[in-house]
PDB file of C-alpha atoms and ligand atoms in Angstrom:
ATOM      1  CA  UNK A   1     147.251  -1.701 110.991  1.00  0.00           C
ATOM      2  CA  UNK A   2     148.195  -4.912 109.774  1.00  0.00           C
ATOM      3  CA  UNK A   3     151.796  -5.412 111.257  1.00  0.00           C
ATOM      4  CA  UNK A   4     151.801  -9.138 110.065  1.00  0.00           C
ATOM      5  CA  UNK A   5     152.375  -7.676 106.500  1.00  0.00           C
ATOM      6  CA  UNK A   6     154.803  -4.960 107.520  1.00  0.00           C
ATOM      7  CA  UNK A   7     157.915  -6.921 106.676  1.00  0.00           C
ATOM      8  CA  UNK A   8     156.805  -8.522 103.806  1.00  0.00           C
ATOM      9  CA  UNK A   9     158.217  -8.681 100.064  1.00  0.00           C
ATOM     10  CA  UNK A  10     155.802 -10.904  98.756  1.00  0.00           C
ATOM     11  CA  UNK A  11     155.782 -10.160  94.694  1.00  0.00           C
ATOM     12  CA  UNK A  12     158.750  -7.740  94.986  1.00  0.00           C
ATOM     13  CA  UNK A  13     161.628  -8.022  92.724  1.00  0.00           C
ATOM     14  CA  UNK A  14     165.226  -7.451  93.903  1.00  0.00           C
ATOM     15  CA  UNK A  15     168.839  -6.945  92.278  1.00  0.00           C
ATOM     16  CA  UNK A  16     171.580  -7.493  94.801  1.00  0.00           C
ATOM     17  CA  UNK A  17     175.134  -7.067  93.283  1.00  0.00           C
ATOM     18  CA  UNK A  18     177.904  -9.047  94.786  1.00  0.00           C
ATOM     19  CA  UNK A  19     175.044 -11.650  95.935  1.00  0.00           C
ATOM     20  CA  UNK A  20     177.121 -14.576  95.402  1.00  0.00           C
ATOM     21  CA  UNK A  21     178.830 -14.712  99.068  1.00  0.00           C
ATOM     22  CA  UNK A  22     179.163 -12.854 102.197  1.00  0.00           C
ATOM     23  CA  UNK A  23     176.943  -9.814 102.716  1.00  0.00           C
ATOM     24  CA  UNK A  24     175.055 -10.165  99.797  1.00  0.00           C
ATOM     25  CA  UNK A  25     174.094 -13.637 100.108  1.00  0.00           C
ATOM     26  CA  UNK A  26     172.712 -12.965 103.631  1.00  0.00           C
ATOM     27  CA  UNK A  27     170.465 -10.366 102.297  1.00  0.00           C
ATOM     28  CA  UNK A  28     169.375 -12.604  99.360  1.00  0.00           C
ATOM     29  CA  UNK A  29     168.296 -15.438 101.735  1.00  0.00           C
ATOM     30  CA  UNK A  30     166.557 -12.986 103.782  1.00  0.00           C
ATOM     31  CA  UNK A  31     164.603 -11.363 100.784  1.00  0.00           C
ATOM     32  CA  UNK A  32     163.601 -14.886  99.624  1.00  0.00           C
ATOM     33  CA  UNK A  33     162.324 -15.705 103.049  1.00  0.00           C
ATOM     34  CA  UNK A  34     160.164 -12.668 102.729  1.00  0.00           C
ATOM     35  CA  UNK A  35     158.814 -13.869  99.497  1.00  0.00           C
ATOM     36  CA  UNK A  36     160.784 -11.584  96.877  1.00  0.00           C
ATOM     37  CA  UNK A  37     161.947 -13.019  93.712  1.00  0.00           C
ATOM     38  CA  UNK A  38     165.807 -12.308  93.991  1.00  0.00           C
ATOM     39  CA  UNK A  39     168.836 -11.887  91.453  1.00  0.00           C
ATOM     40  CA  UNK A  40     172.079 -11.964  92.399  1.00  0.00           C
ATOM     41  CA  UNK A  41     175.211 -10.935  90.460  1.00  0.00           C
ATOM     42  CA  UNK A  42     179.127 -11.423  90.829  1.00  0.00           C
ATOM     43  CA  UNK A  43     181.850 -11.605  88.368  1.00  0.00           C
ATOM     44  CA  UNK A  44     182.474 -15.533  88.869  1.00  0.00           C
ATOM     45  CA  UNK A  45     179.701 -17.074  87.006  1.00  0.00           C
ATOM     46  CA  UNK A  46     180.111 -20.557  88.562  1.00  0.00           C
ATOM     47  CA  UNK A  47     179.938 -19.251  92.309  1.00  0.00           C
ATOM     48  CA  UNK A  48     177.112 -17.210  91.634  1.00  0.00           C
ATOM     49  CA  UNK A  49     175.533 -19.927  89.754  1.00  0.00           C
ATOM     50  CA  UNK A  50     175.949 -22.271  92.670  1.00  0.00           C
ATOM     51  CA  UNK A  51     174.512 -19.911  95.419  1.00  0.00           C
ATOM     52  CA  UNK A  52     171.582 -19.228  93.280  1.00  0.00           C
ATOM     53  CA  UNK A  53     171.155 -23.011  93.207  1.00  0.00           C
ATOM     54  CA  UNK A  54     171.504 -23.340  96.994  1.00  0.00           C
ATOM     55  CA  UNK A  55     169.263 -20.358  97.667  1.00  0.00           C
ATOM     56  CA  UNK A  56     166.718 -21.583  95.134  1.00  0.00           C
ATOM     57  CA  UNK A  57     165.686 -23.607  98.208  1.00  0.00           C
ATOM     58  CA  UNK A  58     163.997 -20.658  99.607  1.00  0.00           C
ATOM     59  CA  UNK A  59     162.384 -19.047  96.523  1.00  0.00           C
ATOM     60  CA  UNK A  60     163.093 -17.759  93.231  1.00  0.00           C
ATOM     61  CA  UNK A  61     166.961 -16.737  92.871  1.00  0.00           C
ATOM     62  CA  UNK A  62     168.562 -16.243  89.606  1.00  0.00           C
ATOM     63  CA  UNK A  63     172.293 -15.925  88.979  1.00  0.00           C
ATOM     64  CA  UNK A  64     173.400 -12.846  86.594  1.00  0.00           C
ATOM     65  CA  UNK A  65     177.078 -12.812  86.011  1.00  0.00           C
ATOM     66  CA  UNK A  66     178.181  -9.053  85.778  1.00  0.00           C
ATOM     67  CA  UNK A  67     181.388  -6.883  86.572  1.00  0.00           C
ATOM     68  CA  UNK A  68     179.826  -3.981  87.941  1.00  0.00           C
ATOM     69  CA  UNK A  69     183.259  -1.925  88.260  1.00  0.00           C
ATOM     70  CA  UNK A  70     182.784  -0.307  84.841  1.00  0.00           C
ATOM     71  CA  UNK A  71     179.773   1.512  83.503  1.00  0.00           C
ATOM     72  CA  UNK A  72     179.642  -1.107  80.392  1.00  0.00           C
ATOM     73  CA  UNK A  73     179.673  -3.857  83.120  1.00  0.00           C
ATOM     74  CA  UNK A  74     176.858  -2.253  84.960  1.00  0.00           C
ATOM     75  CA  UNK A  75     174.801  -1.385  81.833  1.00  0.00           C
ATOM     76  CA  UNK A  76     175.289  -5.390  80.931  1.00  0.00           C
ATOM     77  CA  UNK A  77     173.754  -6.372  84.392  1.00  0.00           C
ATOM     78  CA  UNK A  78     171.150  -3.728  83.541  1.00  0.00           C
ATOM     79  CA  UNK A  79     170.221  -5.811  80.117  1.00  0.00           C
ATOM     80  CA  UNK A  80     170.365  -9.235  81.583  1.00  0.00           C
ATOM     81  CA  UNK A  81     168.206  -8.393  84.289  1.00  0.00           C
ATOM     82  CA  UNK A  82     165.704  -6.918  81.749  1.00  0.00           C
ATOM     83  CA  UNK A  83     165.439  -9.789  80.180  1.00  0.00           C
ATOM     84  CA  UNK A  84     163.760 -11.323  83.039  1.00  0.00           C
ATOM     85  CA  UNK A  85     161.827  -8.682  84.738  1.00  0.00           C
ATOM     86  CA  UNK A  86     160.256  -5.299  83.373  1.00  0.00           C
ATOM     87  CA  UNK A  87     160.170  -3.650  86.681  1.00  0.00           C
ATOM     88  CA  UNK A  88     162.640  -3.435  89.640  1.00  0.00           C
ATOM     89  CA  UNK A  89     161.417  -3.167  93.368  1.00  0.00           C
ATOM     90  CA  UNK A  90     164.481  -3.454  95.233  1.00  0.00           C
ATOM     91  CA  UNK A  91     168.272  -2.603  94.118  1.00  0.00           C
ATOM     92  CA  UNK A  92     170.786  -3.360  96.955  1.00  0.00           C
ATOM     93  CA  UNK A  93     174.251  -1.741  95.751  1.00  0.00           C
ATOM     94  CA  UNK A  94     176.476  -4.426  97.757  1.00  0.00           C
ATOM     95  CA  UNK A  95     179.499  -5.324  95.760  1.00  0.00           C
ATOM     96  CA  UNK A  96     182.702  -3.839  97.148  1.00  0.00           C
ATOM     97  CA  UNK A  97     186.266  -4.164  97.396  1.00  0.00           C
ATOM     98  CA  UNK A  98     188.939  -3.155  99.834  1.00  0.00           C
ATOM     99  CA  UNK A  99     192.596  -2.203  99.783  1.00  0.00           C
ATOM    100  CA  UNK A 100     195.212  -1.957 102.558  1.00  0.00           C
ATOM    101  CA  UNK A 101     198.665  -0.627 102.076  1.00  0.00           C
ATOM    102  CA  UNK A 102     200.820   1.643 104.425  1.00  0.00           C
ATOM    103  CA  UNK A 103     200.246   5.551 103.456  1.00  0.00           C
ATOM    104  CA  UNK A 104     203.720   6.070 101.751  1.00  0.00           C
ATOM    105  CA  UNK A 105     203.225   3.088  99.427  1.00  0.00           C
ATOM    106  CA  UNK A 106     199.333   3.329  98.637  1.00  0.00           C
ATOM    107  CA  UNK A 107     198.919   2.766  95.050  1.00  0.00           C
ATOM    108  CA  UNK A 108     196.582   4.615  92.526  1.00  0.00           C
ATOM    109  CA  UNK A 109     195.512   1.114  91.315  1.00  0.00           C
ATOM    110  CA  UNK A 110     194.197   0.666  95.107  1.00  0.00           C
ATOM    111  CA  UNK A 111     192.363   3.879  95.080  1.00  0.00           C
ATOM    112  CA  UNK A 112     190.736   3.576  91.660  1.00  0.00           C
ATOM    113  CA  UNK A 113     189.587   0.237  92.039  1.00  0.00           C
ATOM    114  CA  UNK A 114     187.962   0.526  95.386  1.00  0.00           C
ATOM    115  CA  UNK A 115     186.592   3.996  94.598  1.00  0.00           C
ATOM    116  CA  UNK A 116     185.025   3.045  91.400  1.00  0.00           C
ATOM    117  CA  UNK A 117     183.338  -0.264  92.723  1.00  0.00           C
ATOM    118  CA  UNK A 118     182.294   1.373  95.937  1.00  0.00           C
ATOM    119  CA  UNK A 119     181.163   4.573  95.261  1.00  0.00           C
ATOM    120  CA  UNK A 120     180.902   5.404  91.444  1.00  0.00           C
ATOM    121  CA  UNK A 121     179.232   1.851  90.559  1.00  0.00           C
ATOM    122  CA  UNK A 122     176.068   2.923  93.189  1.00  0.00           C
ATOM    123  CA  UNK A 123     175.617   5.582  91.423  1.00  0.00           C
ATOM    124  CA  UNK A 124     175.392   4.726  87.698  1.00  0.00           C
ATOM    125  CA  UNK A 125     173.861   1.546  88.299  1.00  0.00           C
ATOM    126  CA  UNK A 126     170.916   3.385  90.213  1.00  0.00           C
ATOM    127  CA  UNK A 127     170.721   5.798  87.489  1.00  0.00           C
ATOM    128  CA  UNK A 128     170.730   3.064  84.950  1.00  0.00           C
ATOM    129  CA  UNK A 129     167.726   1.144  86.830  1.00  0.00           C
ATOM    130  CA  UNK A 130     165.970   4.145  87.857  1.00  0.00           C
ATOM    131  CA  UNK A 131     163.276   3.858  84.910  1.00  0.00           C
ATOM    132  CA  UNK A 132     162.583   0.320  86.165  1.00  0.00           C
ATOM    133  CA  UNK A 133     162.452   1.374  89.749  1.00  0.00           C
ATOM    134  CA  UNK A 134     160.203   4.304  88.642  1.00  0.00           C
ATOM    135  CA  UNK A 135     157.646   1.445  86.970  1.00  0.00           C
ATOM    136  CA  UNK A 136     157.747  -0.695  90.064  1.00  0.00           C
ATOM    137  CA  UNK A 137     156.669   2.241  92.547  1.00  0.00           C
ATOM    138  CA  UNK A 138     152.964   2.225  92.078  1.00  0.00           C
ATOM    139  CA  UNK A 139     151.093   1.085  95.324  1.00  0.00           C
ATOM    140  CA  UNK A 140     154.140   0.731  96.978  1.00  0.00           C
ATOM    141  CA  UNK A 141     157.654   2.462  96.988  1.00  0.00           C
ATOM    142  CA  UNK A 142     160.690   1.247  95.030  1.00  0.00           C
ATOM    143  CA  UNK A 143     164.207   0.957  97.352  1.00  0.00           C
ATOM    144  CA  UNK A 144     167.918   1.365  96.945  1.00  0.00           C
ATOM    145  CA  UNK A 145     169.868   0.197  99.825  1.00  0.00           C
ATOM    146  CA  UNK A 146     173.555   1.146  99.614  1.00  0.00           C
ATOM    147  CA  UNK A 147     175.814  -1.319 101.880  1.00  0.00           C
ATOM    148  CA  UNK A 148     178.158   1.169 103.208  1.00  0.00           C
ATOM    149  CA  UNK A 149     180.378   0.336 106.303  1.00  0.00           C
ATOM    150  CA  UNK A 150     181.228   1.790 109.917  1.00  0.00           C
ATOM    151  CA  UNK A 151     184.647   2.486 108.541  1.00  0.00           C
ATOM    152  CA  UNK A 152     182.917   5.387 106.480  1.00  0.00           C
ATOM    153  CA  UNK A 153     181.810   6.536 109.760  1.00  0.00           C
ATOM    154  CA  UNK A 154     184.497   6.043 112.365  1.00  0.00           C
ATOM    155  CA  UNK A 155     188.267   5.589 111.741  1.00  0.00           C
ATOM    156  CA  UNK A 156     189.401   2.039 111.450  1.00  0.00           C
ATOM    157  CA  UNK A 157     193.008   1.826 112.481  1.00  0.00           C
ATOM    158  CA  UNK A 158     193.982  -0.349 109.155  1.00  0.00           C
ATOM    159  CA  UNK A 159     195.451   1.656 106.434  1.00  0.00           C
ATOM    160  CA  UNK A 160     192.480   1.325 104.136  1.00  0.00           C
ATOM    161  CA  UNK A 161     192.423   5.082 102.889  1.00  0.00           C
ATOM    162  CA  UNK A 162     190.327   4.578  99.482  1.00  0.00           C
ATOM    163  CA  UNK A 163     187.961   2.165 101.514  1.00  0.00           C
ATOM    164  CA  UNK A 164     187.381   4.656 104.218  1.00  0.00           C
ATOM    165  CA  UNK A 165     187.113   7.522 101.857  1.00  0.00           C
ATOM    166  CA  UNK A 166     184.653   5.599  99.402  1.00  0.00           C
ATOM    167  CA  UNK A 167     182.214   4.586 102.119  1.00  0.00           C
ATOM    168  CA  UNK A 168     182.054   7.917 103.715  1.00  0.00           C
ATOM    169  CA  UNK A 169     180.938   9.314 100.205  1.00  0.00           C
ATOM    170  CA  UNK A 170     178.470   6.593  99.785  1.00  0.00           C
ATOM    171  CA  UNK A 171     176.902   7.535 103.086  1.00  0.00           C
ATOM    172  CA  UNK A 172     176.666  11.174 101.924  1.00  0.00           C
ATOM    173  CA  UNK A 173     175.894   9.978  98.248  1.00  0.00           C
ATOM    174  CA  UNK A 174     172.697   8.202  99.816  1.00  0.00           C
ATOM    175  CA  UNK A 175     171.732  11.393 101.364  1.00  0.00           C
ATOM    176  CA  UNK A 176     171.849  13.348  98.027  1.00  0.00           C
ATOM    177  CA  UNK A 177     170.191  10.627  96.069  1.00  0.00           C
ATOM    178  CA  UNK A 178     167.405  10.147  98.556  1.00  0.00           C
ATOM    179  CA  UNK A 179     166.558  13.819  98.306  1.00  0.00           C
ATOM    180  CA  UNK A 180     166.196  13.705  94.402  1.00  0.00           C
ATOM    181  CA  UNK A 181     164.639  10.100  94.086  1.00  0.00           C
ATOM    182  CA  UNK A 182     161.962  10.698  96.652  1.00  0.00           C
ATOM    183  CA  UNK A 183     159.946  12.782  93.797  1.00  0.00           C
ATOM    184  CA  UNK A 184     160.215   9.474  92.042  1.00  0.00           C
ATOM    185  CA  UNK A 185     158.759   7.253  94.694  1.00  0.00           C
ATOM    186  CA  UNK A 186     162.148   5.798  95.064  1.00  0.00           C
ATOM    187  CA  UNK A 187     163.424   5.466  98.833  1.00  0.00           C
ATOM    188  CA  UNK A 188     167.237   5.375  99.333  1.00  0.00           C
ATOM    189  CA  UNK A 189     168.998   4.386 102.309  1.00  0.00           C
ATOM    190  CA  UNK A 190     172.228   2.613 103.622  1.00  0.00           C
ATOM    191  CA  UNK A 191     173.198   0.106 105.908  1.00  0.00           C
ATOM    192  CA  UNK A 192     176.998   0.629 107.617  1.00  0.00           C
ATOM    193  CA  UNK A 193     177.678  -3.256 108.767  1.00  0.00           C
ATOM    194  CA  UNK A 194     180.289  -3.950 111.268  1.00  0.00           C
ATOM    195  CA  UNK A 195     182.242  -7.111 111.355  1.00  0.00           C
ATOM    196  CA  UNK A 196     180.384  -9.886 109.439  1.00  0.00           C
ATOM    197  CA  UNK A 197     182.136 -13.056 108.262  1.00  0.00           C
ATOM    198  CA  UNK A 198     183.043 -13.033 104.755  1.00  0.00           C
ATOM    199  CA  UNK A 199     186.078 -13.146 102.090  1.00  0.00           C
ATOM    200  CA  UNK A 200     186.514  -9.538 102.531  1.00  0.00           C
ATOM    201  CA  UNK A 201     186.550  -9.705 106.198  1.00  0.00           C
ATOM    202  CA  UNK A 202     188.722 -12.529 107.076  1.00  0.00           C
ATOM    203  CA  UNK A 203     189.309 -11.612 110.631  1.00  0.00           C
ATOM    204  CA  UNK A 204     185.586 -11.948 111.380  1.00  0.00           C
ATOM    205  CA  UNK A 205     185.476 -15.033 109.416  1.00  0.00           C
ATOM    206  CA  UNK A 206     188.201 -16.911 110.905  1.00  0.00           C
ATOM    207  CA  UNK A 207     189.284 -14.913 114.134  1.00  0.00           C
ATOM    208  CA  UNK A 208     185.528 -14.233 115.453  1.00  0.00           C
ATOM    209  CA  UNK A 209     186.375 -15.379 119.071  1.00  0.00           C
ATOM    210  CA  UNK A 210     189.492 -13.083 119.358  1.00  0.00           C
ATOM    211  CA  UNK A 211     187.750 -10.013 118.273  1.00  0.00           C
ATOM    212  CA  UNK A 212     184.462 -10.113 119.962  1.00  0.00           C
ATOM    213  CA  UNK A 213     186.190  -8.647 123.200  1.00  0.00           C
ATOM    214  CA  UNK A 214     186.171  -5.196 121.074  1.00  0.00           C
ATOM    215  CA  UNK A 215     182.470  -5.753 120.262  1.00  0.00           C
ATOM    216  CA  UNK A 216     180.073  -4.311 122.651  1.00  0.00           C
ATOM    217  CA  UNK A 217     177.565  -7.146 121.659  1.00  0.00           C
ATOM    218  CA  UNK A 218     180.108  -9.736 122.357  1.00  0.00           C
ATOM    219  CA  UNK A 219     180.171 -11.344 119.115  1.00  0.00           C
ATOM    220  CA  UNK A 220     180.382 -10.655 115.231  1.00  0.00           C
ATOM    221  CA  UNK A 221     177.233  -9.978 113.222  1.00  0.00           C
ATOM    222  CA  UNK A 222     175.177 -13.338 112.000  1.00  0.00           C
ATOM    223  CA  UNK A 223     173.227 -13.637 108.713  1.00  0.00           C
ATOM    224  CA  UNK A 224     169.927 -12.734 110.610  1.00  0.00           C
ATOM    225  CA  UNK A 225     171.345  -9.384 111.563  1.00  0.00           C
ATOM    226  CA  UNK A 226     172.070  -8.340 108.121  1.00  0.00           C
ATOM    227  CA  UNK A 227     168.779  -9.836 106.663  1.00  0.00           C
ATOM    228  CA  UNK A 228     166.901  -8.230 109.427  1.00  0.00           C
ATOM    229  CA  UNK A 229     168.194  -4.706 108.605  1.00  0.00           C
ATOM    230  CA  UNK A 230     167.824  -5.150 104.870  1.00  0.00           C
ATOM    231  CA  UNK A 231     164.241  -6.470 105.127  1.00  0.00           C
ATOM    232  CA  UNK A 232     163.592  -3.517 107.251  1.00  0.00           C
ATOM    233  CA  UNK A 233     164.502  -0.917 104.776  1.00  0.00           C
ATOM    234  CA  UNK A 234     163.181  -2.801 101.743  1.00  0.00           C
ATOM    235  CA  UNK A 235     159.650  -3.416 103.025  1.00  0.00           C
ATOM    236  CA  UNK A 236     156.950  -1.391 103.965  1.00  0.00           C
ATOM    237  CA  UNK A 237     158.399  -1.160 107.589  1.00  0.00           C
ATOM    238  CA  UNK A 238     161.119   1.138 106.221  1.00  0.00           C
ATOM    239  CA  UNK A 239     159.119   3.488 104.177  1.00  0.00           C
ATOM    240  CA  UNK A 240     159.896   6.675 106.179  1.00  0.00           C
ATOM    241  CA  UNK A 241     163.831   5.902 106.590  1.00  0.00           C
ATOM    242  CA  UNK A 242     165.409   8.310 103.713  1.00  0.00           C
ATOM    243  CA  UNK A 243     168.783   8.851 103.145  1.00  0.00           C
ATOM    244  CA  UNK A 244     169.634   7.486 106.733  1.00  0.00           C
ATOM    245  CA  UNK A 245     172.555   4.726 107.171  1.00  0.00           C
ATOM    246  CA  UNK A 246     171.429   2.091 109.525  1.00  0.00           C
ATOM    247  CA  UNK A 247     174.512   1.143 111.628  1.00  0.00           C
ATOM    248  CA  UNK A 248     174.401  -2.644 112.069  1.00  0.00           C
ATOM    249  CA  UNK A 249     177.636  -3.288 114.243  1.00  0.00           C
ATOM    250  CA  UNK A 250     176.877  -4.689 117.640  1.00  0.00           C
ATOM    251  CA  UNK A 251     177.994  -1.264 118.806  1.00  0.00           C
ATOM    252  CA  UNK A 252     181.577  -1.054 117.645  1.00  0.00           C
ATOM    253  CA  UNK A 253     181.061   2.615 116.212  1.00  0.00           C
ATOM    254  CA  UNK A 254     180.106   4.021 119.909  1.00  0.00           C
ATOM    255  CA  UNK A 255     183.032   1.964 121.396  1.00  0.00           C
ATOM    256  CA  UNK A 256     185.822   2.998 119.041  1.00  0.00           C
TER     257      UNK A 256
HETATM  258  N1  NAP B 301     181.881  -8.249 105.626  1.00  0.00           N
HETATM  259  C1  NAP B 301     181.917  -7.193 106.775  1.00  0.00           C
HETATM  260  O1  NAP B 301     182.461  -7.118 107.687  1.00  0.00           O
HETATM  261  C2  NAP B 301     181.731  -5.745 105.829  1.00  0.00           C
HETATM  262  C3  NAP B 301     181.685  -4.935 106.847  1.00  0.00           C
HETATM  263  C4  NAP B 301     181.253  -3.603 106.500  1.00  0.00           C
HETATM  264  C5  NAP B 301     181.143  -3.121 105.097  1.00  0.00           C
HETATM  265  N2  NAP B 301     180.923  -4.203 104.175  1.00  0.00           N
HETATM  266  C6  NAP B 301     180.383  -4.161 102.786  1.00  0.00           C
HETATM  267  O2  NAP B 301     179.640  -5.127 102.398  1.00  0.00           O
HETATM  268  C7  NAP B 301     179.908  -5.596 100.983  1.00  0.00           C
HETATM  269  C8  NAP B 301     179.918  -6.727 100.759  1.00  0.00           C
HETATM  270  O3  NAP B 301     181.099  -7.461 101.242  1.00  0.00           O
HETATM  271  P1  NAP B 301     181.387  -8.816 101.926  1.00  0.00           P
HETATM  272  O4  NAP B 301     182.059  -8.734 102.940  1.00  0.00           O
HETATM  273  O5  NAP B 301     180.434  -9.632 101.730  1.00  0.00           O
HETATM  274  O6  NAP B 301     182.880  -9.134 100.826  1.00  0.00           O
HETATM  275  P2  NAP B 301     182.910 -10.564  99.766  1.00  0.00           P
HETATM  276  O7  NAP B 301     182.662 -11.668 100.738  1.00  0.00           O
HETATM  277  O8  NAP B 301     184.214 -10.236  99.421  1.00  0.00           O
HETATM  278  O9  NAP B 301     181.782 -10.431  98.764  1.00  0.00           O
HETATM  279  C9  NAP B 301     181.840  -9.477  97.739  1.00  0.00           C
HETATM  280  C10 NAP B 301     180.800  -9.856  96.505  1.00  0.00           C
HETATM  281  O10 NAP B 301     180.714  -8.980  95.540  1.00  0.00           O
HETATM  282  C11 NAP B 301     181.040  -9.560  94.512  1.00  0.00           C
HETATM  283  N3  NAP B 301     182.039  -8.277  93.483  1.00  0.00           N
HETATM  284  C12 NAP B 301     183.293  -8.314  94.015  1.00  0.00           C
HETATM  285  N4  NAP B 301     183.718  -7.318  92.859  1.00  0.00           N
HETATM  286  C13 NAP B 301     182.698  -7.163  91.847  1.00  0.00           C
HETATM  287  C14 NAP B 301     182.606  -6.524  90.758  1.00  0.00           C
HETATM  288  N5  NAP B 301     183.602  -5.847  90.354  1.00  0.00           N
HETATM  289  N6  NAP B 301     181.218  -6.742  89.851  1.00  0.00           N
HETATM  290  C15 NAP B 301     180.512  -7.436  90.463  1.00  0.00           C
HETATM  291  N7  NAP B 301     180.426  -8.272  91.749  1.00  0.00           N
HETATM  292  C16 NAP B 301     181.729  -8.080  92.275  1.00  0.00           C
HETATM  293  C17 NAP B 301     181.869 -10.766  94.877  1.00  0.00           C
HETATM  294  O11 NAP B 301     182.127 -11.958  93.924  1.00  0.00           O
HETATM  295  P3  NAP B 301     182.930 -11.862  92.618  1.00  0.00           P
HETATM  296  O12 NAP B 301     184.529 -11.914  93.238  1.00  0.00           O
HETATM  297  O13 NAP B 301     182.640 -13.144  91.924  1.00  0.00           O
HETATM  298  O14 NAP B 301     182.856 -10.802  91.656  1.00  0.00           O
HETATM  299  C18 NAP B 301     181.137 -11.087  96.240  1.00  0.00           C
HETATM  300  O15 NAP B 301     179.733 -11.631  95.694  1.00  0.00           O
HETATM  301  C19 NAP B 301     180.817  -4.534 100.572  1.00  0.00           C
HETATM  302  O16 NAP B 301     180.472  -3.339 100.301  1.00  0.00           O
HETATM  303  C20 NAP B 301     181.597  -4.484 101.624  1.00  0.00           C
HETATM  304  O17 NAP B 301     182.469  -3.115 101.514  1.00  0.00           O
HETATM  305  C21 NAP B 301     181.280  -5.448 104.629  1.00  0.00           C
END
């Protein structure tokens, strides 16, 4: 057994939606450090280009502007990616949105926006990329990693109804798709992050010291925590993890 290569992503291509900042960027940097060619996408081209430029210090990183909230947008991303690569080794469905509002006022727009991007997009983007994932799965397995949330496992007191439902749905979708795609040598799994500093999780970003008392680990998640989990699932090391959701939350779920 050669464990020195177990976590290597040398020669692999990876596409990370929402890779311009936050959790997607943490994963992108980790994949680059393990030798992957990384493609990041986001709606705001300038921010995505800037991140790709910064991450290019660690390896081959390309920015692909795309709005993946619609099927047309997801297909446009597939078309843009296809101009660079013939196959895809690793897809990370990370782009996500949240919406909070009191129960009585919760709007339909806050339902559709969140459920479309967090739940519908991972299904249809993966479906559109399946031929390229299959093509990559020759001597090694191709991977799909869905970024869920601990809010899809235990209940967050915030009134984020569509977010909680979308993430719980994504965790079950991960199981269902894993069973189907195993026959194509594509392994599907998910990560359920706890608190990581980002534009979406401003509390973790701006008040980490105040919330750390509620986290058994005594701190919010760091980029290495997220990169480590994603590298594990993406590499040979995670080949036998199929349909599972890896909780990366410093123990919060067990304490809620
Ligand atoms: N941070 C946390 O504590 C935490 C905890 C649990 C789960 N998560 C999950 O982790 C994922 C990333 O969250 P984050 O905290 O890193 O959020 P973030 O900082 O808001 O980043 C979201 C990323 O997705 C992109 N994006 C948003 N809408 C998009 C769309 N329609 N099409 C393409 N790209 C889009 C954003 O770029 P543009 O705005 O330019 O499009 C950005 O790159 C989400 O699925 C989130 O639910 C986060």
